[in-house]
C-alpha positions as protocol buffer text, in pm:
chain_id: "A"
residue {
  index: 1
  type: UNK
  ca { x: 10958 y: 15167 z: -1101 }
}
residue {
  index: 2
  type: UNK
  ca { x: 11154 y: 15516 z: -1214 }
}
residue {
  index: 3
  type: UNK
  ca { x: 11535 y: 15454 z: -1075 }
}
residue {
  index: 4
  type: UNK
  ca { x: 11504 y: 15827 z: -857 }
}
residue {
  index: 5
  type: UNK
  ca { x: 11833 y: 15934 z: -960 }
}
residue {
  index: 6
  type: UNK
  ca { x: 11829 y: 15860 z: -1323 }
}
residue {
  index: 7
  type: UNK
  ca { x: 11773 y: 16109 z: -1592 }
}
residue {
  index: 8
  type: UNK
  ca { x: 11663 y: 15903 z: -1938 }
}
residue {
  index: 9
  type: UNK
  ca { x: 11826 y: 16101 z: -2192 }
}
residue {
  index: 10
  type: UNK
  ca { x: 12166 y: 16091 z: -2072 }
}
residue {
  index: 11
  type: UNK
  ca { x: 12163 y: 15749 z: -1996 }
}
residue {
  index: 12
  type: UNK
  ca { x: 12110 y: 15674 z: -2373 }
}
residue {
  index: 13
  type: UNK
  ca { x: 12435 y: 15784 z: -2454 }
}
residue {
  index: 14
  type: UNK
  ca { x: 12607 y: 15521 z: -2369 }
}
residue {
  index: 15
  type: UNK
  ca { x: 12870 y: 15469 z: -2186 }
}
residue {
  index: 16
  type: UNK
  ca { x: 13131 y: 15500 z: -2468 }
}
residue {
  index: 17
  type: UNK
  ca { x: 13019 y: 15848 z: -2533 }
}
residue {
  index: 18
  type: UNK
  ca { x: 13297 y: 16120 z: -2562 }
}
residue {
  index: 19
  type: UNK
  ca { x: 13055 y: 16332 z: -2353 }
}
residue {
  index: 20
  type: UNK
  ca { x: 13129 y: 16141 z: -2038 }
}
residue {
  index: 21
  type: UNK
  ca { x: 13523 y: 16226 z: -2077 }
}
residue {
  index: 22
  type: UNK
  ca { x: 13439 y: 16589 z: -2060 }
}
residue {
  index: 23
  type: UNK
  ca { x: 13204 y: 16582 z: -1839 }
}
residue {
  index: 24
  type: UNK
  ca { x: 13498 y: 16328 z: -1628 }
}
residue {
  index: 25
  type: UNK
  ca { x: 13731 y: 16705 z: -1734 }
}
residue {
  index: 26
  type: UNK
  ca { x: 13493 y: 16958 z: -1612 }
}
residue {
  index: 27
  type: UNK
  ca { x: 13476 y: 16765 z: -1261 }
}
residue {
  index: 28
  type: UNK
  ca { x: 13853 y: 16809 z: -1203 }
}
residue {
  index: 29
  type: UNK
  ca { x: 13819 y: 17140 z: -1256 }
}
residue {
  index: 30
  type: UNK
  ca { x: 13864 y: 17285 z: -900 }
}
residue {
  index: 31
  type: UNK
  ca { x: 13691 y: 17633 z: -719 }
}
residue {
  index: 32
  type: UNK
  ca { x: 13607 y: 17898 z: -974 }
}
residue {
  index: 33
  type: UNK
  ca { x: 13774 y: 17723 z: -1247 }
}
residue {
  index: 34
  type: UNK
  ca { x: 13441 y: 17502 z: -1303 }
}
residue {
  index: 35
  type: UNK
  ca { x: 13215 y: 17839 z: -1338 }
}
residue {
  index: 36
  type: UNK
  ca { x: 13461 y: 17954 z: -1517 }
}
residue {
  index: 37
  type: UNK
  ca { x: 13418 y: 17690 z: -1806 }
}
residue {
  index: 38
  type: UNK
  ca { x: 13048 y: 17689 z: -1759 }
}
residue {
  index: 39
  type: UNK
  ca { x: 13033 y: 18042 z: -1832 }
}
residue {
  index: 40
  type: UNK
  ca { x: 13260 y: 18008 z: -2117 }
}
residue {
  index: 41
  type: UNK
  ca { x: 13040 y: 17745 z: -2239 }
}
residue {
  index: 42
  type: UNK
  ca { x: 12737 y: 17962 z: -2252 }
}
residue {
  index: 43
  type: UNK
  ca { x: 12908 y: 18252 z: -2446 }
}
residue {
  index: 44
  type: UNK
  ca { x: 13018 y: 18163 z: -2826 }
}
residue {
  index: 45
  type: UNK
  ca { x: 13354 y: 18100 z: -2869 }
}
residue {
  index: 46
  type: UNK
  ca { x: 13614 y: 18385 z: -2897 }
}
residue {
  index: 47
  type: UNK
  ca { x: 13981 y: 18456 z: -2926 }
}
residue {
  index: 48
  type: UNK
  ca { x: 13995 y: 18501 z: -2558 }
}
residue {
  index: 49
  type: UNK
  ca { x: 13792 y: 18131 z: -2506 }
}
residue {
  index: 50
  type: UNK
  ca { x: 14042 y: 17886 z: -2283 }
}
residue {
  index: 51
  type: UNK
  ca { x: 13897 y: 17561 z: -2341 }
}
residue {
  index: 52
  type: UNK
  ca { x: 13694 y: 17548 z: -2719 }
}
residue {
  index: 53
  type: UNK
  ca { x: 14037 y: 17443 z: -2864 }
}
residue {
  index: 54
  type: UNK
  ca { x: 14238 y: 17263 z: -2585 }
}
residue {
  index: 55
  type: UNK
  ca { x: 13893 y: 17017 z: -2548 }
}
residue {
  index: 56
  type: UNK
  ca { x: 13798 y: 17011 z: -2921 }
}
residue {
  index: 57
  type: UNK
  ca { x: 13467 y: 17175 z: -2836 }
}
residue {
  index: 58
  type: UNK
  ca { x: 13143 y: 17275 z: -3039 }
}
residue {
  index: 59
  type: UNK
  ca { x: 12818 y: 17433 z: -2967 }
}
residue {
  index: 60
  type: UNK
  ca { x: 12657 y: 17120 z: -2924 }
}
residue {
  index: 61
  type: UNK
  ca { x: 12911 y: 16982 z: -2632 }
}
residue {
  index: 62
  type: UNK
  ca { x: 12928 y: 17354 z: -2429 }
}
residue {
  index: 63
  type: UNK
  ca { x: 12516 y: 17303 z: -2400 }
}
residue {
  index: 64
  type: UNK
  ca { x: 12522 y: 16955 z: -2278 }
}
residue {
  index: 65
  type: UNK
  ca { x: 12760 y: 17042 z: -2036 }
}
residue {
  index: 66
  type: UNK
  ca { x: 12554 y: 17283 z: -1920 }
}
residue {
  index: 67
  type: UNK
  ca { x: 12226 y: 17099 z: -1947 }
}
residue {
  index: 68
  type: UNK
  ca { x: 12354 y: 16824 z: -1787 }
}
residue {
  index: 69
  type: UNK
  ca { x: 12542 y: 17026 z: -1456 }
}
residue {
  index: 70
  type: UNK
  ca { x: 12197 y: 17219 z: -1409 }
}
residue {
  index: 71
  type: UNK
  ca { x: 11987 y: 16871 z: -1416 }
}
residue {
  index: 72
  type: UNK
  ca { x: 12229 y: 16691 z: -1232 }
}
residue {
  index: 73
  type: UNK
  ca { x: 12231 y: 16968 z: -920 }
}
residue {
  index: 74
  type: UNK
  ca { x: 11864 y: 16829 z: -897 }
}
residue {
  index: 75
  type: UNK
  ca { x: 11928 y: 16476 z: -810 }
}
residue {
  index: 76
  type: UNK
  ca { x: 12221 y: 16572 z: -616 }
}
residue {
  index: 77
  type: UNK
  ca { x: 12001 y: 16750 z: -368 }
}
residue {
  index: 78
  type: UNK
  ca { x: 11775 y: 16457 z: -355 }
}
residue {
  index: 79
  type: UNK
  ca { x: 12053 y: 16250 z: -313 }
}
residue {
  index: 80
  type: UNK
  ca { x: 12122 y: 16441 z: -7 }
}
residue {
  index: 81
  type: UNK
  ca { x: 11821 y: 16459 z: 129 }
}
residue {
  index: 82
  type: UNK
  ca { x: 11797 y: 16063 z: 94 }
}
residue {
  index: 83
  type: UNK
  ca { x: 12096 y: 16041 z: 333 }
}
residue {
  index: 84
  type: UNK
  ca { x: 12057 y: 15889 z: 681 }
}
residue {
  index: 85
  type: UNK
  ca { x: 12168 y: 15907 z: 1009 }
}
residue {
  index: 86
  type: UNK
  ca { x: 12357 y: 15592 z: 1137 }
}
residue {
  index: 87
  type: UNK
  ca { x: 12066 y: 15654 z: 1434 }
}
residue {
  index: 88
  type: UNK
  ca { x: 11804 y: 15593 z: 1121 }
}
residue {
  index: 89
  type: UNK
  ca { x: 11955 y: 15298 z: 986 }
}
residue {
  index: 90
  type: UNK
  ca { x: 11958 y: 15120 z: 1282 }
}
residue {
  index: 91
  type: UNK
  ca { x: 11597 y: 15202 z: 1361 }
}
residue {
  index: 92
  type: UNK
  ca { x: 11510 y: 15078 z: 1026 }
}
residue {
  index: 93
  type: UNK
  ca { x: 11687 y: 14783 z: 1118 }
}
residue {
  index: 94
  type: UNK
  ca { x: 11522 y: 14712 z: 1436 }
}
residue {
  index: 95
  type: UNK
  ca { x: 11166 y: 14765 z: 1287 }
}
residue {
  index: 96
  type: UNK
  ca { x: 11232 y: 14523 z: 1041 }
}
residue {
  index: 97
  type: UNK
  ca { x: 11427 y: 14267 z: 1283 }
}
residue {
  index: 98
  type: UNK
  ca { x: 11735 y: 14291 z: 1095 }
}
residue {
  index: 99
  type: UNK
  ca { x: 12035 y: 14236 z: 1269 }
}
residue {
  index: 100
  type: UNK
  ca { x: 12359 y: 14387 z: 1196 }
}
residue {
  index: 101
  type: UNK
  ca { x: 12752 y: 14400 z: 1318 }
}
residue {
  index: 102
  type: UNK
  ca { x: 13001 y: 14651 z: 1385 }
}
residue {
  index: 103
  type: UNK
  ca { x: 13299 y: 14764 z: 1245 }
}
residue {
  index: 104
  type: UNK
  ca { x: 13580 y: 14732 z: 1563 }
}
residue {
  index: 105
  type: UNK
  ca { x: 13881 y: 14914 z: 1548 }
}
residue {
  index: 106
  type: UNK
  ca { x: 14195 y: 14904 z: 1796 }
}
residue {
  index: 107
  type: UNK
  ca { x: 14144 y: 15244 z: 1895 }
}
residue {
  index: 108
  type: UNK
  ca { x: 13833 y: 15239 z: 2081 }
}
residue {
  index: 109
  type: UNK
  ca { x: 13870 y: 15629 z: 2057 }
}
residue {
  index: 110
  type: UNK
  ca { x: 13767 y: 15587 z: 1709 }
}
residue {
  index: 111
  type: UNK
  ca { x: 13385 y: 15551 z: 1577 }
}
residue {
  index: 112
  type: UNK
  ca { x: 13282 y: 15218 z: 1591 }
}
residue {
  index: 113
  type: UNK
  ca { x: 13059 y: 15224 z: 1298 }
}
residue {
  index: 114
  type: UNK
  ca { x: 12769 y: 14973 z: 1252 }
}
residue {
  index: 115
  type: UNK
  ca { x: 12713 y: 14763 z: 915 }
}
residue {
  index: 116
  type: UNK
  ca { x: 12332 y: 14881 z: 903 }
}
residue {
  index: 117
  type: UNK
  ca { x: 12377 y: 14890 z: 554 }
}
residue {
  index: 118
  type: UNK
  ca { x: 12551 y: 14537 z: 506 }
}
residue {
  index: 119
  type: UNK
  ca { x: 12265 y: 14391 z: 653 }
}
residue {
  index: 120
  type: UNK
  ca { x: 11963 y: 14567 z: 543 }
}
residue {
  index: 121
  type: UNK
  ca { x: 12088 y: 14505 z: 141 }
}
residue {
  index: 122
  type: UNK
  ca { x: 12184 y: 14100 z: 255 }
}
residue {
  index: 123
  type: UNK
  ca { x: 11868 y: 14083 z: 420 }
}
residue {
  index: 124
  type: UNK
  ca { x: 11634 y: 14189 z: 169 }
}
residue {
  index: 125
  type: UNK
  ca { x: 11835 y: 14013 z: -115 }
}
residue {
  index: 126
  type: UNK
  ca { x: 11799 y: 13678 z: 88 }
}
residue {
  index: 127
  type: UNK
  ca { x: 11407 y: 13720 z: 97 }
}
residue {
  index: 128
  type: UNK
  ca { x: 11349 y: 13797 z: -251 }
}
residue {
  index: 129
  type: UNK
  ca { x: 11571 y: 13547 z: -364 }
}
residue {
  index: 130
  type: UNK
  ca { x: 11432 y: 13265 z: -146 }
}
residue {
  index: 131
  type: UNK
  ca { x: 11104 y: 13345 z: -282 }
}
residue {
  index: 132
  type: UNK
  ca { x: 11174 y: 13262 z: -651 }
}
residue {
  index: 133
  type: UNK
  ca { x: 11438 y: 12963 z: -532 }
}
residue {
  index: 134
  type: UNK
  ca { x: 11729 y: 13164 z: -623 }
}
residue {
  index: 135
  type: UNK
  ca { x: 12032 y: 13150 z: -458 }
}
residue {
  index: 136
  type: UNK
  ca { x: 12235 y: 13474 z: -302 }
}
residue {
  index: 137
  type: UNK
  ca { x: 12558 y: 13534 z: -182 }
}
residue {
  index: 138
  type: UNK
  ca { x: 12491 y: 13852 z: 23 }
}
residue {
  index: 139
  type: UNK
  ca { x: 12800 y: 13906 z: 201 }
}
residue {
  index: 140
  type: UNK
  ca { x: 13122 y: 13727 z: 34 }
}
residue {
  index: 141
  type: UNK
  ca { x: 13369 y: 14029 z: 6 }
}
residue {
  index: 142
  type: UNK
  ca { x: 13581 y: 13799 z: -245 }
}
residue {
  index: 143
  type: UNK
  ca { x: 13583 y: 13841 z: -623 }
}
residue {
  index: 144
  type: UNK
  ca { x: 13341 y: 13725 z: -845 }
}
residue {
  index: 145
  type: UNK
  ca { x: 13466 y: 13510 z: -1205 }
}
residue {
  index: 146
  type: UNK
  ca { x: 13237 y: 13498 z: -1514 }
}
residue {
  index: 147
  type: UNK
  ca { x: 13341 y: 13249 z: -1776 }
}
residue {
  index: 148
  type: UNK
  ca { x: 13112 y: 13263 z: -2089 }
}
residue {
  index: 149
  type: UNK
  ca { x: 13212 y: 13116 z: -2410 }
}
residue {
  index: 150
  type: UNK
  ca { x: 13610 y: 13093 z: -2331 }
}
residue {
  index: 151
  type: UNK
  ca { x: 13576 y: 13440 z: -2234 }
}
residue {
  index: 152
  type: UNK
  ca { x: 13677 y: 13507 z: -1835 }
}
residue {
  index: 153
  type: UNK
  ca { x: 13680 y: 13816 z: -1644 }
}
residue {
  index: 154
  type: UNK
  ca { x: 13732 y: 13851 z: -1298 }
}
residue {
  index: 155
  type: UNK
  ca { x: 13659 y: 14165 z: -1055 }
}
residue {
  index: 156
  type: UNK
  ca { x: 13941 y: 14357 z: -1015 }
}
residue {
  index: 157
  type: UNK
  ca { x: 13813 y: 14387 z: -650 }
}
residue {
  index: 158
  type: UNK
  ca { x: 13612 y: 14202 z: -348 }
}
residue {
  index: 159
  type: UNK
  ca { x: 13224 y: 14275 z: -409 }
}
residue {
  index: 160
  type: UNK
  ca { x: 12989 y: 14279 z: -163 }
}
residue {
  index: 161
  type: UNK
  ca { x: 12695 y: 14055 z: -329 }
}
residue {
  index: 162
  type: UNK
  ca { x: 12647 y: 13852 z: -593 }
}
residue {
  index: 163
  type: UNK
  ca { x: 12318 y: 13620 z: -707 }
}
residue {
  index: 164
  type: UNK
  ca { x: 12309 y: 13356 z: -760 }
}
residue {
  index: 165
  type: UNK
  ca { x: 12675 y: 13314 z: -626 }
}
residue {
  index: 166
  type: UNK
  ca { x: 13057 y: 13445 z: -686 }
}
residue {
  index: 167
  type: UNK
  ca { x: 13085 y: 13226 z: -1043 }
}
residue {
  index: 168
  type: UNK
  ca { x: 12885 y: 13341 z: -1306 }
}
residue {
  index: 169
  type: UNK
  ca { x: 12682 y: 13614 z: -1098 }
}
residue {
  index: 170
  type: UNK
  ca { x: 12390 y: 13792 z: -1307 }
}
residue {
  index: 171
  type: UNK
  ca { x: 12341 y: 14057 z: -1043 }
}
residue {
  index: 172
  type: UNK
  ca { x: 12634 y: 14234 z: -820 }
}
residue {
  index: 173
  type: UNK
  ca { x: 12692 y: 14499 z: -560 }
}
residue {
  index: 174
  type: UNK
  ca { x: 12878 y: 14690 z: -370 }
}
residue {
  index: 175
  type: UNK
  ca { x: 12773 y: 14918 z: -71 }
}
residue {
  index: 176
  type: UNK
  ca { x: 12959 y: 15208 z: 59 }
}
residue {
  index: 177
  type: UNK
  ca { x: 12856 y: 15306 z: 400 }
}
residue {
  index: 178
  type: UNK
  ca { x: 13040 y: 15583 z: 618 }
}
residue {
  index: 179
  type: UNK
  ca { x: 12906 y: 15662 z: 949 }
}
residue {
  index: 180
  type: UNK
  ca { x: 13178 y: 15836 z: 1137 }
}
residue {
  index: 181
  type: UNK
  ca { x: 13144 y: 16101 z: 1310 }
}
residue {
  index: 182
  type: UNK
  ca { x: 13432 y: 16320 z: 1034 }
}
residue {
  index: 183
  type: UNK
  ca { x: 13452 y: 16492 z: 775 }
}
residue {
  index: 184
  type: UNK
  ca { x: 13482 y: 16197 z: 536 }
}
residue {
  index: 185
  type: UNK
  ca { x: 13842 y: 16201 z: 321 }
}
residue {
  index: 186
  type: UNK
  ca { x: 13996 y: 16027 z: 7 }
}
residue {
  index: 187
  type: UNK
  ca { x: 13826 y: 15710 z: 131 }
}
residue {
  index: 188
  type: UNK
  ca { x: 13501 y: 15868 z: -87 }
}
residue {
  index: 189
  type: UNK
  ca { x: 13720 y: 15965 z: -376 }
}
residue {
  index: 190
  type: UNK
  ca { x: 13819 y: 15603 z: -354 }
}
residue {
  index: 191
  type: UNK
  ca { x: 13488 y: 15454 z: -382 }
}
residue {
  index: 192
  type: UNK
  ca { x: 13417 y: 15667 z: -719 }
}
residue {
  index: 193
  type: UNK
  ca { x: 13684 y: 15532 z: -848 }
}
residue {
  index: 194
  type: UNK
  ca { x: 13646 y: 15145 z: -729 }
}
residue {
  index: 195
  type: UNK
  ca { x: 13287 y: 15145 z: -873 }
}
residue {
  index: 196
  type: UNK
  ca { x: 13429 y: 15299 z: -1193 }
}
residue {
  index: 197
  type: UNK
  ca { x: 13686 y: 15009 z: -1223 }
}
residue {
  index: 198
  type: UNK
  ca { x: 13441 y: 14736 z: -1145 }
}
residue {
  index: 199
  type: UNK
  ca { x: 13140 y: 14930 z: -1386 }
}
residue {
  index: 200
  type: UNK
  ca { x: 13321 y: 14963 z: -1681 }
}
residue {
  index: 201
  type: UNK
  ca { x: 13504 y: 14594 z: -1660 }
}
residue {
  index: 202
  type: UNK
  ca { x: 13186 y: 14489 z: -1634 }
}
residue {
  index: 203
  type: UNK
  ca { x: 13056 y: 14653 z: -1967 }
}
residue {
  index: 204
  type: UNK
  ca { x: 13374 y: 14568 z: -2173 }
}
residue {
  index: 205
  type: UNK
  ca { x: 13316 y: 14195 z: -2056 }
}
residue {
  index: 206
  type: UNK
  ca { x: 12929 y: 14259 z: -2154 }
}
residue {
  index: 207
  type: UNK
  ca { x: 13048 y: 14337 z: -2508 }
}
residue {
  index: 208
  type: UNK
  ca { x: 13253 y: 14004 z: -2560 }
}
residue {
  index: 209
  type: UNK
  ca { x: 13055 y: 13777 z: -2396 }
}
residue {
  index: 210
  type: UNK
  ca { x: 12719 y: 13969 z: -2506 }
}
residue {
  index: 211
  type: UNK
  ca { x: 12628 y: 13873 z: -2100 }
}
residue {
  index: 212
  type: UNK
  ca { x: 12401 y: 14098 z: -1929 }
}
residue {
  index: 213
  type: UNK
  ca { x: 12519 y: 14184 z: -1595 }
}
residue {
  index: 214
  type: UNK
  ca { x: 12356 y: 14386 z: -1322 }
}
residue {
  index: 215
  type: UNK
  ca { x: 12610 y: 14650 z: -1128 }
}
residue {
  index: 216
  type: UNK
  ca { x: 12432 y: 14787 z: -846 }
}
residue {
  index: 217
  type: UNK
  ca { x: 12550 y: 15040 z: -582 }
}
residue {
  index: 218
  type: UNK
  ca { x: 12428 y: 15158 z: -215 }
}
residue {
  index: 219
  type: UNK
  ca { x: 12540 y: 15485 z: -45 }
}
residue {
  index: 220
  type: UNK
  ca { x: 12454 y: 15599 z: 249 }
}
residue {
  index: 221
  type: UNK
  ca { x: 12590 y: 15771 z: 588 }
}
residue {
  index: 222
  type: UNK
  ca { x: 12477 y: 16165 z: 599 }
}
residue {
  index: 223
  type: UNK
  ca { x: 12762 y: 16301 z: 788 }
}
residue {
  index: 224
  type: UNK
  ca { x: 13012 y: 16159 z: 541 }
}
residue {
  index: 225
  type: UNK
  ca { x: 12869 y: 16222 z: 241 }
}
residue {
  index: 226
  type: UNK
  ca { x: 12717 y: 16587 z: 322 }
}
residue {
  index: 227
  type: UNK
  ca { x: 13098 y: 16667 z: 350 }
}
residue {
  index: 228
  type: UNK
  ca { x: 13220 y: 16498 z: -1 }
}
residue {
  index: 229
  type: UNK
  ca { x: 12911 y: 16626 z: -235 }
}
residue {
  index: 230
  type: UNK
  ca { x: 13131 y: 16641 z: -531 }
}
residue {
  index: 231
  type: UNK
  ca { x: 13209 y: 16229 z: -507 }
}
residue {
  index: 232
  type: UNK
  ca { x: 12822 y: 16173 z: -421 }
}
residue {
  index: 233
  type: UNK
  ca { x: 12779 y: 16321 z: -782 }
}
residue {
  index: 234
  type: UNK
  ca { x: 13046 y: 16162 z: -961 }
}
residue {
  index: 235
  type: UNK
  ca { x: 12811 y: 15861 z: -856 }
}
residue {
  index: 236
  type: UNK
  ca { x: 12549 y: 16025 z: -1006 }
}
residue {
  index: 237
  type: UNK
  ca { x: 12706 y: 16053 z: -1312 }
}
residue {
  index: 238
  type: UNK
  ca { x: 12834 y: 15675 z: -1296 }
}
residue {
  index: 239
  type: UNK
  ca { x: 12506 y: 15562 z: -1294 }
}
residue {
  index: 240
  type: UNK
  ca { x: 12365 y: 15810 z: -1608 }
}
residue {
  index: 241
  type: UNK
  ca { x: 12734 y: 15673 z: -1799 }
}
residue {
  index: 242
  type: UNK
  ca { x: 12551 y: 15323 z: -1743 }
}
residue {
  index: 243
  type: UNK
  ca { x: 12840 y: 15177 z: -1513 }
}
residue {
  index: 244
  type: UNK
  ca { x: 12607 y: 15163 z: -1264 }
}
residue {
  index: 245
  type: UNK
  ca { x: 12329 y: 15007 z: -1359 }
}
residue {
  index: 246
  type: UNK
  ca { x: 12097 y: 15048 z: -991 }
}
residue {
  index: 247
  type: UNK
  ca { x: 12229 y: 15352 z: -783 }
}
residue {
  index: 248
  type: UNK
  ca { x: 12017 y: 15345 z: -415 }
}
residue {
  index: 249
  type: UNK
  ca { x: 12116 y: 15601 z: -159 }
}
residue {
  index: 250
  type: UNK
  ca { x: 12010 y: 15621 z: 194 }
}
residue {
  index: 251
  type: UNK
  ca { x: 11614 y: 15585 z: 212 }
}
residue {
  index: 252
  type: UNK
  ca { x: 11582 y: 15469 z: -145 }
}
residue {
  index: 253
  type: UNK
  ca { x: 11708 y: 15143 z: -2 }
}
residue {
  index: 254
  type: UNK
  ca { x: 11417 y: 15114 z: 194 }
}
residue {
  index: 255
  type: UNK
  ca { x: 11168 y: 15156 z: -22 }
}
residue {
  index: 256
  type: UNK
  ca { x: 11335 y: 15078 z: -441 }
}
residue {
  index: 257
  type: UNK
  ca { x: 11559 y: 14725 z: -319 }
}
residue {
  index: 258
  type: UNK
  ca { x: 11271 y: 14510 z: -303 }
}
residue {
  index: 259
  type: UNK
  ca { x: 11082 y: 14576 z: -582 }
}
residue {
  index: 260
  type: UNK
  ca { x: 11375 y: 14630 z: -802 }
}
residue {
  index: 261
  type: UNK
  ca { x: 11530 y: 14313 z: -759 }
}
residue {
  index: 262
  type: UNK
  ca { x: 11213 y: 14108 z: -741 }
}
residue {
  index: 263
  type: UNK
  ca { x: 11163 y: 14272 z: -1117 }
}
residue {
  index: 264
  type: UNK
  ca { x: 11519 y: 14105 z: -1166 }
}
residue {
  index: 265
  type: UNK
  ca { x: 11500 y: 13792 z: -991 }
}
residue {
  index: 266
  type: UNK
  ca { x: 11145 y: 13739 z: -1179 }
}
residue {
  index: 267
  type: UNK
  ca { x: 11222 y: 13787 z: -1496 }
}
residue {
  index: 268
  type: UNK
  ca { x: 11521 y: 13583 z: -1467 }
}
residue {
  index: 269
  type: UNK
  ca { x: 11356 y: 13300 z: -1321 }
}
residue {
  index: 270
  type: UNK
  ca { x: 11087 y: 13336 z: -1574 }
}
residue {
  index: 271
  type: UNK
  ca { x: 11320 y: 13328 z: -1857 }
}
């Protein structure tokens, strides 16, 4: 199955490639400032050019830049059109008999947002990994501690799955699931960066232990996420980095989960 919001040749850079830190640049670039460089980009450099010297640029790093924003913009749009409501997720839920809880807060003024998306992930995980006799924690929120050939690593934060359990996991994930009724806030800045941290732990611990681990993500919540577009593409470009291995947002869940980690659960099994 195609991952829906990968794009192939950028994900065979690598994650160590210097492209990623200014592309990482370009996104902190704020309002016109990002055009700005974009249209600098396109135009050979000059004596008037801001950024060829300060960033070390050539003609080959201006086009990717601007290959890769243009390309990107695509998937971002799908990405947002994959966004449910918090209504949808529920009705998903209760055509597939899932059962979920609810996030209480003191202030009952506040949204009391449901954990559609808690479930739906720890439901399907559970049935594909009871199939194949495979063991799943699908809702620990603790760390998870690999220890491979006297090398250890442990998440620098809770995760929110992990199979077959929280010690020597081959497959983990987190979810990120907004569904109040605002305009988001740093919360989704916050979630880039978290799945940054745990991502590219994960890959340095990869190259010592030469341990393949999966690192996959779920987004979803419309509302939210509508509002913070340019975090929803810094996941985007997570996942083409390779620090995020699966990316699923909103309806992708529904349909890419299953087969996806059956494919992983499988092989593993098999092997």
């Amino acid at each position: 199955m195609r991952a829906q919001f990968s794009l192939d040749h950028w994900r065979k850079l690598g994650w160590k490639s210097p492209f990623w830190e200014l592309l990482r640049f370009y996104c902190s670039l704020r309002g016109g400032e990002q055009k700005e460089f974009l249209k600098e980009c396109a135009a050979p450099k000059s004596s008037s050019s801001k950024w060829w010297d300060l960033l070390n640029l050539n003609d080959d790093a201006a086009k990717f830049i601007i290959t890769y924003s243009s390309q990107r913009e695509k998937l971002l749009r799908n990405a947002l059109a994959a966004l449910r409501t918090e209504e949808e997720a529920k009705a998903y839920c209760e055509s597939e008999l899932i059962d979920w809880k609810v996030t209480k807060t003191k202030n009952k003024e506040h949204h009391q947002s449901s954990k559609t998306l808690i479930a739906t992930v720890g439901t399907i995980a559970t049935k594909v990994c009871t199939k194949f006799g495979e063991t799943v924690d699908s809702d620990p929120y603790r760390r998870c501690v690999w220890c491979v050939a006297n090398h250890l690593h442990v998440t620098a934060r809770n995760l929110d799955g992990a199979i077959p359990s929280l010690r020597d996991p081959y497959i983990v994930w987190e979810i990120k699931e907004y569904w109040g009724k605002t305009s988001g806030g740093s919360k989704m800045s916050d979630a880039v960066y978290e799945c940054h941290l745990v991502g590219r732990e994960l890959r340095e611990f990869e190259e010592k232990s030469k341990r393949k681990i999966i690192h996959a993500v779920f987004l979803d919540g419309k509302d939210q996420w509508h509002s913070r577009k340019s975090d929803l593409a810094r996941f985007i470009d997570l996942h083409n980095q390779g620090l995020i291995d699966h990316l699923f947002i909103g309806r992708t869940i529904e349909t890419d989960w299953k087969p996806i980690l059956t494919n992983l659960v499988k092989s593993r099994k098999v092997t």
